[in-house]
Coordinates of C-alpha atoms in Angstrom, one line a residue:
M102 CA 127.2 156.7 172.6
N103 CA 123.7 155.2 172.1
Y104 CA 123.7 155.8 168.5
L105 CA 127.1 154.0 168.3
H106 CA 126.2 151.0 170.4
A107 CA 123.1 150.6 168.2
R108 CA 124.8 150.7 165.3
L109 CA 127.0 147.8 166.3
L110 CA 124.0 145.8 167.6
R111 CA 122.8 146.1 163.7
K112 CA 125.8 145.1 162.4
R113 CA 126.1 142.1 164.5
N114 CA 122.6 141.1 163.7
M115 CA 123.0 141.4 159.9
L116 CA 126.3 139.4 160.3
M117 CA 124.1 136.5 162.2
V118 CA 121.2 136.6 159.8
R119 CA 123.6 136.5 156.8
S120 CA 125.6 133.4 158.8
F121 CA 122.2 131.9 159.2
T122 CA 121.2 132.2 155.5
I123 CA 124.6 130.6 154.2
L124 CA 124.0 127.8 156.9
L125 CA 120.8 127.3 155.5
L126 CA 121.6 127.2 151.7
N127 CA 124.6 125.0 152.6
C128 CA 122.1 122.6 154.4
I129 CA 119.9 122.9 151.5
A130 CA 122.6 121.9 149.1
F131 CA 123.7 119.2 151.1
K132 CA 120.5 117.8 151.6
L133 CA 119.9 118.3 147.5
A134 CA 123.3 116.7 147.0
C135 CA 122.4 113.5 149.2
C136 CA 118.9 113.2 147.4
F137 CA 120.7 113.4 144.3
S138 CA 123.1 110.8 145.5
S139 CA 120.5 108.2 146.8
S140 CA 118.2 108.8 143.6
I141 CA 121.3 108.1 141.3
S142 CA 122.3 104.9 143.7
S143 CA 118.6 103.8 143.3
L144 CA 118.1 104.3 139.7
K145 CA 121.5 102.6 139.0
A146 CA 120.2 99.7 140.7
L147 CA 117.2 99.3 138.2
P148 CA 117.1 96.3 136.1
L149 CA 116.8 97.7 132.8
V150 CA 116.9 96.3 129.4
G151 CA 118.2 99.7 128.1
H152 CA 120.6 102.0 130.3
L153 CA 120.4 105.5 132.0
E154 CA 123.3 108.1 131.0
F155 CA 124.3 110.3 133.9
E156 CA 127.5 111.8 132.3
D157 CA 126.6 112.5 128.5
V158 CA 123.2 114.4 129.3
H159 CA 123.8 117.7 127.7
P160 CA 121.9 117.1 124.3
A161 CA 119.0 116.7 126.4
S162 CA 119.1 120.0 127.9
K163 CA 118.5 122.1 124.5
D164 CA 115.8 122.1 122.0
F165 CA 114.8 123.8 118.8
G166 CA 113.8 126.8 120.5
N167 CA 117.4 127.0 121.5
R168 CA 116.2 129.8 124.2
Y169 CA 116.3 127.3 127.1
Q170 CA 118.8 124.8 128.8
L171 CA 117.8 122.7 131.6
L172 CA 120.3 120.1 132.7
P173 CA 118.8 116.7 133.6
L174 CA 120.1 114.5 136.2
A175 CA 120.1 111.7 133.7
V176 CA 119.0 110.3 130.2
L177 CA 116.9 107.2 129.7
H178 CA 117.8 105.2 126.6
P179 CA 114.9 102.6 126.8
K180 CA 115.1 99.5 124.9
S181 CA 111.6 98.3 125.8
V182 CA 108.3 100.0 127.2
S183 CA 109.0 98.3 130.4
D184 CA 112.1 100.2 130.7
I185 CA 110.1 103.6 130.5
A186 CA 107.5 101.9 133.2
S187 CA 110.0 100.8 135.8
V188 CA 111.6 104.1 135.9
I189 CA 108.7 106.2 136.1
R190 CA 107.0 103.6 138.8
H191 CA 110.5 103.5 140.8
I192 CA 110.1 107.3 141.2
W193 CA 106.2 107.2 142.2
M194 CA 107.2 104.9 144.7
M195 CA 109.7 107.3 146.1
G196 CA 106.9 109.6 147.1
P197 CA 106.4 113.7 146.9
H198 CA 109.9 113.8 148.9
S199 CA 111.7 112.9 145.7
Q200 CA 111.8 116.2 143.2
L201 CA 112.2 114.0 140.1
T202 CA 110.3 114.5 137.2
V203 CA 110.1 112.9 133.9
A204 CA 110.4 114.6 130.4
A205 CA 109.7 112.4 127.3
R206 CA 112.0 113.7 124.4
G207 CA 111.5 113.0 120.9
R208 CA 113.5 115.2 118.5
G209 CA 113.4 118.1 120.9
H210 CA 111.6 120.1 118.7
S211 CA 110.0 122.0 121.3
L212 CA 110.3 125.7 121.3
Q213 CA 110.4 126.8 125.1
G214 CA 111.9 123.8 126.7
Q215 CA 108.9 121.5 127.2
S216 CA 110.9 118.6 126.3
Q217 CA 113.5 119.4 129.2
T218 CA 113.3 118.8 133.0
R219 CA 116.0 120.0 135.5
H220 CA 117.6 117.5 137.6
G221 CA 115.2 115.0 136.6
I222 CA 114.9 112.0 133.8
V223 CA 114.8 112.4 130.1
I224 CA 113.3 109.8 128.3
H225 CA 115.1 109.6 124.8
M226 CA 112.2 108.3 122.6
E227 CA 114.0 107.6 119.6
S228 CA 116.0 104.7 121.7
L229 CA 112.6 102.7 122.2
E230 CA 112.4 99.5 120.1
P231 CA 109.1 98.0 120.0
Q232 CA 108.3 94.5 119.9
K233 CA 107.3 94.8 116.8
K234 CA 108.6 96.6 113.7
L235 CA 106.1 99.0 111.8
Q236 CA 102.7 96.8 111.2
V237 CA 100.5 97.7 108.7
H238 CA 97.0 95.9 109.0
S239 CA 93.9 95.5 106.6
V240 CA 96.2 96.5 103.5
G241 CA 92.9 95.6 101.2
G242 CA 90.4 96.5 103.8
P243 CA 88.4 99.8 104.0
T244 CA 90.2 100.8 107.3
P245 CA 93.9 100.2 107.0
S246 CA 96.2 101.1 109.9
V247 CA 99.8 100.9 111.0
D248 CA 100.8 100.0 114.5
V249 CA 104.3 102.2 115.4
S250 CA 106.1 103.1 118.4
G251 CA 105.9 106.5 119.8
G252 CA 109.3 107.5 119.2
E253 CA 109.1 106.6 115.6
L254 CA 109.8 109.3 112.8
W255 CA 106.7 110.4 110.5
I256 CA 109.2 110.4 107.9
N257 CA 109.9 106.8 108.5
I258 CA 106.2 106.0 108.7
L259 CA 105.7 107.6 105.1
H260 CA 108.3 105.4 103.4
E261 CA 107.3 102.1 105.2
T262 CA 103.6 102.7 104.0
L263 CA 103.9 103.7 100.8
K264 CA 105.7 100.2 100.0
Y265 CA 101.9 98.8 100.6
G266 CA 100.4 102.0 98.5
L267 CA 99.3 103.6 101.6
A268 CA 100.2 106.5 103.8
P269 CA 98.7 108.2 106.9
K270 CA 95.7 110.6 106.3
S271 CA 97.2 113.6 108.3
W272 CA 100.2 115.2 108.6
T273 CA 102.7 118.3 109.8
D274 CA 104.6 120.2 107.5
Y275 CA 107.8 118.9 109.0
L276 CA 108.1 115.0 109.1
H277 CA 111.5 114.6 110.8
L278 CA 109.4 114.5 114.2
T279 CA 108.4 111.7 116.4
V280 CA 104.6 110.1 116.9
G281 CA 104.5 110.9 120.4
G282 CA 105.8 114.4 120.0
T283 CA 103.2 115.4 117.4
L284 CA 100.0 113.5 118.9
S285 CA 100.8 115.1 122.5
N286 CA 99.9 118.6 120.4
A287 CA 97.8 118.1 118.0
G288 CA 99.7 117.7 114.5
I289 CA 98.3 119.9 111.8
S290 CA 99.0 120.8 108.2
G291 CA 97.6 121.5 104.6
Q292 CA 95.6 118.2 105.0
A293 CA 93.7 119.0 108.0
F294 CA 90.8 120.7 106.5
R295 CA 90.0 117.4 104.9
H296 CA 90.9 115.1 107.7
G297 CA 91.4 116.8 110.9
P298 CA 94.4 116.9 112.7
Q299 CA 96.6 113.8 113.5
I300 CA 95.0 113.0 116.6
S301 CA 91.5 112.6 114.8
N302 CA 93.0 110.0 113.0
V303 CA 94.3 107.4 115.8
H304 CA 92.6 104.4 116.3
Q305 CA 94.5 103.2 119.8
L306 CA 97.5 103.8 122.0
E307 CA 99.6 102.1 124.7
V308 CA 100.5 104.9 127.7
V309 CA 102.7 104.8 130.3
T310 CA 101.1 106.8 133.0
G311 CA 102.5 108.6 135.9
K312 CA 102.1 106.0 138.0
G313 CA 104.4 103.4 136.0
E314 CA 101.0 101.7 134.2
I315 CA 101.2 100.6 130.8
L316 CA 97.6 100.9 129.5
N317 CA 96.3 100.3 126.1
C318 CA 93.3 102.9 125.2
S319 CA 90.9 103.6 122.7
E320 CA 87.4 104.7 122.1
R321 CA 86.2 101.8 124.0
Q322 CA 89.0 100.9 126.4
N323 CA 90.3 103.5 128.6
S324 CA 88.5 106.1 126.7
D325 CA 89.4 108.8 129.2
L326 CA 92.8 108.4 129.1
F327 CA 92.7 107.9 125.2
H328 CA 91.1 111.2 124.6
G329 CA 93.2 113.0 127.4
V330 CA 96.7 112.1 125.9
L331 CA 95.8 113.3 122.4
G332 CA 96.7 117.1 122.5
G333 CA 97.5 116.7 126.4
L334 CA 100.9 118.1 126.2
G335 CA 102.3 115.1 127.8
Q336 CA 100.7 115.6 131.3
F337 CA 98.9 112.3 131.5
G338 CA 101.3 109.8 130.1
I339 CA 104.0 109.0 127.7
I340 CA 102.7 107.4 124.6
T341 CA 104.6 104.5 123.9
R342 CA 102.7 102.9 120.6
A343 CA 100.0 104.2 118.4
R344 CA 97.6 103.0 115.9
I345 CA 97.4 105.4 112.8
A346 CA 94.9 105.5 110.2
L347 CA 95.9 105.2 106.6
E348 CA 94.4 106.0 103.1
P349 CA 95.6 104.8 99.6
A350 CA 98.6 107.0 98.7
P351 CA 99.0 109.0 95.4
T352 CA 102.3 108.8 93.8
M353 CA 102.3 112.5 92.3
V354 CA 101.5 115.7 93.2
K355 CA 100.6 118.7 91.4
W356 CA 102.0 121.6 93.4
M357 CA 100.6 125.3 92.7
R358 CA 101.0 129.0 94.1
V359 CA 99.2 132.1 93.2
L360 CA 99.4 135.6 94.8
Y361 CA 96.8 137.9 96.5
L362 CA 97.4 141.6 97.1
D363 CA 94.1 141.8 99.6
F364 CA 94.0 139.8 102.7
A365 CA 90.4 139.4 102.7
A366 CA 90.3 138.0 99.0
F367 CA 92.8 135.6 99.9
A368 CA 90.9 134.4 102.9
K369 CA 87.8 134.2 101.3
D370 CA 89.1 132.0 98.4
Q371 CA 90.9 129.6 101.1
E372 CA 87.8 129.4 103.1
R373 CA 85.7 128.5 99.8
L374 CA 88.2 125.9 98.8
I375 CA 87.9 124.0 102.4
S376 CA 84.2 124.6 102.6
S377 CA 83.8 122.8 99.1
D378 CA 81.9 119.4 99.4
D379 CA 84.0 117.7 96.2
H380 CA 87.5 118.8 97.7
K381 CA 88.8 120.2 94.6
F382 CA 92.4 120.2 96.2
D383 CA 94.0 117.9 98.6
Y384 CA 96.3 120.5 100.5
I385 CA 95.3 124.0 100.8
E386 CA 97.8 126.4 102.9
G387 CA 98.8 129.9 102.6
F388 CA 101.5 132.6 103.7
V389 CA 102.3 136.2 103.8
I390 CA 104.8 137.8 102.4
I391 CA 106.3 141.2 103.8
N392 CA 109.0 143.3 102.5
R393 CA 110.2 140.7 100.0
T394 CA 111.5 141.4 96.6
G395 CA 112.5 138.9 93.8
L396 CA 110.1 136.8 94.9
L397 CA 108.7 135.3 91.6
D398 CA 112.3 135.0 90.5
N399 CA 112.9 132.5 93.3
W400 CA 110.2 130.6 92.7
R401 CA 111.5 130.1 88.9
L402 CA 114.1 127.6 90.4
S403 CA 111.4 125.2 91.3
F404 CA 107.9 126.2 90.1
T405 CA 107.1 127.2 86.7
P406 CA 104.9 130.2 85.8
E407 CA 101.7 129.5 83.5
D408 CA 102.3 133.2 81.8
P409 CA 106.2 133.9 81.9
I410 CA 105.7 137.0 80.2
E411 CA 103.0 138.3 82.1
A412 CA 104.9 136.9 85.5
S413 CA 107.9 139.0 84.7
Q414 CA 106.1 142.3 84.4
F415 CA 104.6 141.6 88.0
K416 CA 105.3 144.3 90.6
S417 CA 104.5 144.1 94.4
D418 CA 105.5 147.7 94.7
G419 CA 106.6 146.7 98.2
R420 CA 102.8 145.8 99.5
N421 CA 102.0 143.0 101.4
L422 CA 101.6 139.9 99.4
Y423 CA 99.5 137.1 100.2
C424 CA 100.3 133.6 98.8
L425 CA 97.4 130.5 98.2
E426 CA 99.5 127.5 97.9
V427 CA 97.4 124.3 96.9
A428 CA 97.8 121.0 95.5
K429 CA 96.3 118.1 93.8
Y430 CA 97.4 114.5 94.4
F431 CA 97.0 112.1 91.7
N432 CA 98.5 108.9 90.3
K433 CA 100.7 108.7 87.4
L434 CA 98.4 108.8 84.3
D435 CA 98.6 108.2 80.8
E436 CA 98.3 111.6 78.8
D437 CA 94.4 111.8 78.0
K438 CA 93.7 111.2 81.8
K439 CA 96.4 113.7 82.8
D440 CA 94.8 116.5 80.2
V441 CA 91.6 115.9 81.9
M442 CA 92.9 116.2 85.3
N443 CA 94.7 119.7 84.4
Q444 CA 91.7 120.8 82.8
E445 CA 89.7 120.5 86.3
V446 CA 92.4 122.2 88.2
K447 CA 92.3 124.8 85.7
E448 CA 88.5 125.3 86.1
S449 CA 88.6 125.4 89.7
L450 CA 91.6 128.1 89.8
S451 CA 89.4 130.3 87.4
E452 CA 86.6 130.5 90.3
L453 CA 89.5 132.2 92.3
S454 CA 90.4 136.0 92.6
Y455 CA 93.9 135.8 92.8
I456 CA 96.5 137.9 90.4
S457 CA 96.4 136.1 87.1
S458 CA 99.8 136.7 86.4
T459 CA 101.1 135.0 89.6
L460 CA 100.1 131.2 88.6
F461 CA 103.4 129.2 89.2
S462 CA 103.0 125.3 89.2
T463 CA 105.7 121.9 89.6
E464 CA 105.0 118.1 89.7
V465 CA 106.9 116.4 92.2
T466 CA 106.5 112.9 93.8
Y467 CA 104.3 112.4 96.8
D468 CA 107.3 111.9 99.2
E469 CA 109.3 114.8 98.1
F470 CA 106.1 117.1 98.5
L471 CA 105.4 116.0 102.3
D472 CA 109.2 116.0 102.9
R473 CA 109.9 119.5 101.3
V474 CA 110.6 121.5 104.7
H475 CA 113.6 119.0 105.2
V476 CA 115.2 120.2 102.0
S477 CA 115.1 123.8 103.5
E478 CA 116.7 122.3 107.0
I479 CA 119.6 120.7 104.6
K480 CA 120.2 124.0 103.0
L481 CA 120.2 126.0 106.3
R482 CA 122.0 123.6 108.4
S483 CA 125.0 124.0 105.4
K484 CA 124.9 127.5 106.5
G485 CA 124.9 127.3 110.2
Q486 CA 121.3 128.7 110.2
W487 CA 119.3 125.8 111.7
E488 CA 120.7 125.3 115.0
V489 CA 119.5 129.2 115.9
P490 CA 117.1 130.7 118.4
H491 CA 113.6 129.9 117.1
P492 CA 111.1 132.3 118.9
W493 CA 107.9 130.9 117.0
L494 CA 104.3 131.9 117.8
N495 CA 101.6 129.6 116.5
L496 CA 98.1 130.8 117.1
L497 CA 94.8 129.6 116.3
V498 CA 92.4 132.2 115.4
P499 CA 88.7 132.7 114.8
R500 CA 87.2 133.1 111.7
S501 CA 85.4 136.0 112.4
R502 CA 88.2 137.8 113.8
V503 CA 91.0 137.2 111.2
N504 CA 90.8 140.1 109.1
E505 CA 91.0 142.1 112.2
F506 CA 93.9 140.2 113.2
A507 CA 95.5 140.4 109.9
K508 CA 95.2 144.1 109.8
G509 CA 96.3 144.7 113.0
V510 CA 99.2 142.4 112.9
F511 CA 100.1 141.9 109.4
G512 CA 99.4 145.8 108.8
N513 CA 101.5 147.2 111.9
I514 CA 103.1 145.0 113.8
L515 CA 104.9 142.6 111.5
T516 CA 107.2 144.8 109.2
D517 CA 109.7 142.1 108.0
T518 CA 109.5 138.0 107.4
S519 CA 112.6 137.3 105.7
N520 CA 114.0 135.3 108.3
G521 CA 111.3 132.8 108.6
P522 CA 107.6 132.0 106.9
V523 CA 104.6 133.6 108.1
I524 CA 101.8 130.8 107.4
V525 CA 98.1 131.1 107.3
Y526 CA 95.4 129.0 106.5
P527 CA 91.8 127.8 107.6
V528 CA 90.5 124.4 108.8
N529 CA 87.5 123.0 109.7
K530 CA 86.5 122.8 113.4
S531 CA 84.1 119.9 112.8
K532 CA 87.0 117.5 111.9
W533 CA 88.6 117.9 115.6
D534 CA 87.3 115.9 118.3
N535 CA 86.2 118.2 121.2
R536 CA 86.7 115.1 123.7
S537 CA 90.7 115.6 123.1
S538 CA 92.7 117.6 125.4
A539 CA 93.7 120.1 122.3
V540 CA 92.3 123.6 122.5
T541 CA 90.7 125.7 119.6
P542 CA 89.0 128.9 119.7
E543 CA 85.7 128.7 121.8
E544 CA 83.4 130.8 119.2
E545 CA 81.0 128.8 117.8
E546 CA 82.2 128.8 114.4
E547 CA 83.2 126.1 111.5
I548 CA 86.2 127.6 110.5
F549 CA 89.4 128.7 112.6
Y550 CA 92.7 129.9 111.1
L551 CA 96.1 128.9 112.1
V552 CA 98.6 131.5 111.8
A553 CA 102.5 130.5 112.4
I554 CA 104.9 133.3 112.8
L555 CA 108.3 131.2 112.3
T556 CA 111.0 133.6 112.5
S557 CA 114.4 132.7 113.4
A558 CA 116.6 135.0 115.4
V559 CA 120.1 135.9 113.6
P560 CA 122.8 135.1 116.8
G561 CA 124.4 137.9 118.1
S562 CA 122.1 140.7 116.7
T563 CA 120.7 143.0 118.6
G564 CA 118.5 144.7 115.9
E565 CA 114.9 143.5 114.3
D566 CA 116.5 140.3 113.8
G567 CA 117.8 139.6 117.4
V568 CA 116.1 137.2 119.6
D569 CA 115.1 139.9 122.2
Q570 CA 113.4 141.8 119.6
I571 CA 111.4 138.9 118.1
I572 CA 109.9 137.8 121.2
K573 CA 109.0 141.7 122.1
R574 CA 106.9 141.4 118.9
N575 CA 105.7 138.4 119.8
K576 CA 104.5 139.9 122.8
R577 CA 103.1 142.9 121.2
I578 CA 100.9 140.7 118.9
L579 CA 99.6 138.8 122.1
E580 CA 98.9 141.9 123.6
F581 CA 97.0 143.5 120.6
S582 CA 95.0 140.5 120.2
E583 CA 94.0 140.2 123.9
A584 CA 93.2 144.2 123.9
A585 CA 91.1 143.6 120.5
G586 CA 89.1 140.4 122.3
L587 CA 90.0 138.5 119.2
G588 CA 89.4 135.2 121.2
L589 CA 92.7 133.5 119.9
K590 CA 94.4 130.7 121.3
Q591 CA 97.9 129.8 121.3
Y592 CA 99.2 126.1 119.7
L593 CA 102.4 125.0 121.3
P594 CA 101.3 127.0 124.1
H595 CA 103.8 128.6 126.2
Y596 CA 102.5 130.2 129.9
T597 CA 104.0 130.6 133.5
T598 CA 100.7 130.9 135.5
R599 CA 98.1 128.9 137.0
H600 CA 95.7 131.5 135.8
E601 CA 97.0 131.8 131.9
W602 CA 96.6 128.1 132.0
R603 CA 93.2 127.9 133.2
S604 CA 92.2 131.0 130.9
H605 CA 93.8 128.7 128.0
F606 CA 92.0 125.8 128.4
G607 CA 88.6 127.5 129.3
P608 CA 86.1 124.9 129.6
K609 CA 88.4 121.9 129.4
W610 CA 90.4 123.2 132.6
D611 CA 88.2 121.2 135.4
D612 CA 88.5 117.8 132.9
F613 CA 92.4 118.6 132.5
V614 CA 93.1 118.7 136.3
R615 CA 90.6 115.8 137.1
R616 CA 93.0 113.6 134.6
K617 CA 96.0 114.8 135.9
S618 CA 95.1 114.6 139.5
R619 CA 94.0 110.8 138.1
Y620 CA 97.0 109.8 135.8
D621 CA 99.9 111.7 137.4
P622 CA 99.1 112.2 140.9
L623 CA 102.5 113.5 141.8
A624 CA 102.6 115.7 138.7
M625 CA 105.9 114.2 137.7
L626 CA 105.3 114.2 133.9
A627 CA 106.5 117.3 131.4
P628 CA 107.4 119.5 133.8
G629 CA 108.7 121.7 131.0
Q630 CA 105.0 122.7 129.9
R631 CA 105.0 124.8 133.6
I632 CA 101.5 123.8 134.1
F633 CA 101.6 121.9 137.5
E634 CA 104.5 121.6 140.1
K635 CA 105.4 118.4 141.5
A636 CA 103.0 118.0 144.6
L637 CA 101.4 114.8 146.5
L638 CA 97.5 114.6 145.5
V639 CA 97.4 111.1 146.6
S640 CA 99.2 108.5 148.4
P641 CA 101.6 106.9 146.1
H642 CA 100.7 103.3 147.6
S643 CA 97.2 103.9 146.8
S644 CA 95.5 102.2 144.0

């Protein structure tokens, strides 16, 4: 009887706990609904030049990575910088009890939801209409520059500045990205060995902080914010305008590719080229070719072999190949000058140890060369292969450990690269400003490498091409690197714990936290980076 009584009592207690839990969850849901309703009402009352969209918000819940989907409360389509400042200031004044956060979104080219926010406000930066269109300054002077909106695409900047015979000094491989997006990371490509990343080529910024303040900043004005925002992953403010350094633009590009069978020889030649005082080439990158056949036949569609007979006899026998890709910029020349340039290029290449039968080259216009990835995008879109999961992994590897990395990763972990390139090239650390928030390997070495494993997943696949398998492979690469103590850093980083972020930023962590507390005390900006959670650090009514 006692046993039956105890059992009934236990059952009653469980029912009470369950009922209480349901009641609590309903209360929380009701409170959230009230909060959202109140937030929507107050946001709708804001006087804006642009508008807030509360219905059609689904496009802002996805990104290029195509793996995360966070539905925002609303999307701001700003027509002026004051629109952005008004919304952020409004949320700031609501204080810590509001759960609203803000994410700036350009082309949504983030990989793991960094440009998203759940139940917050996404700012559609391309809607931003600057008071003045692209403005080119000091066209004939020693330091030309261009003022651009933070929501402007680099491809548009290229087309506009070329009208003046000028162009930005540093690029990314893909130009259909916004200025604010790339400057919040670093922005690197094959020109970085000469000019550094894009963040090293900025004169001035206009930034809206997490308090809704509109601040101009540069080396001399608000310099702490200036350096913090560059490479700051959107944590301290939203870039609404930038002044970008320009240089005289070439009109043509001689574009060459050669192959290596040995990674050490490939890396040695890359380092030799970027360390040369006279910079014999203007662009230097490389990529790894694993388990690919018919490669040279593919290249013949757009590249010409220097020796067609020898090239046709080349066989890789299933081995890994390493491609060095270089470019020489020039203006349209008469035949005599062009012969001299070609001879200089030939002499420069003769100093390298590539497989002689694999030299392929072509000539294209400067804008065709810079926009080359867009051509691939158009082809992939036509086949329905662009909007697929992209579990990319981007790493910065110390020079002294890159051979060890290559042996362990290219030799044992990566077995196929048919669904995306594996890019490898060195950059000079001295071209990076250590005062910025951008992180590079901590080793005191002049050179480090970018390794970008840009694999696209096949939708619905459960095999090696499936997203889960690619993520597992990426994890193996990171685990191998950590176990070997390689000291690498993630570029476009993704972590989920405070410990991991602290380790990532290393000596820069304390400054990073200090800047967050100063410029975004409620931690409302860029929640998709998963570095900070929204919390009260200071009173929203303090100065």
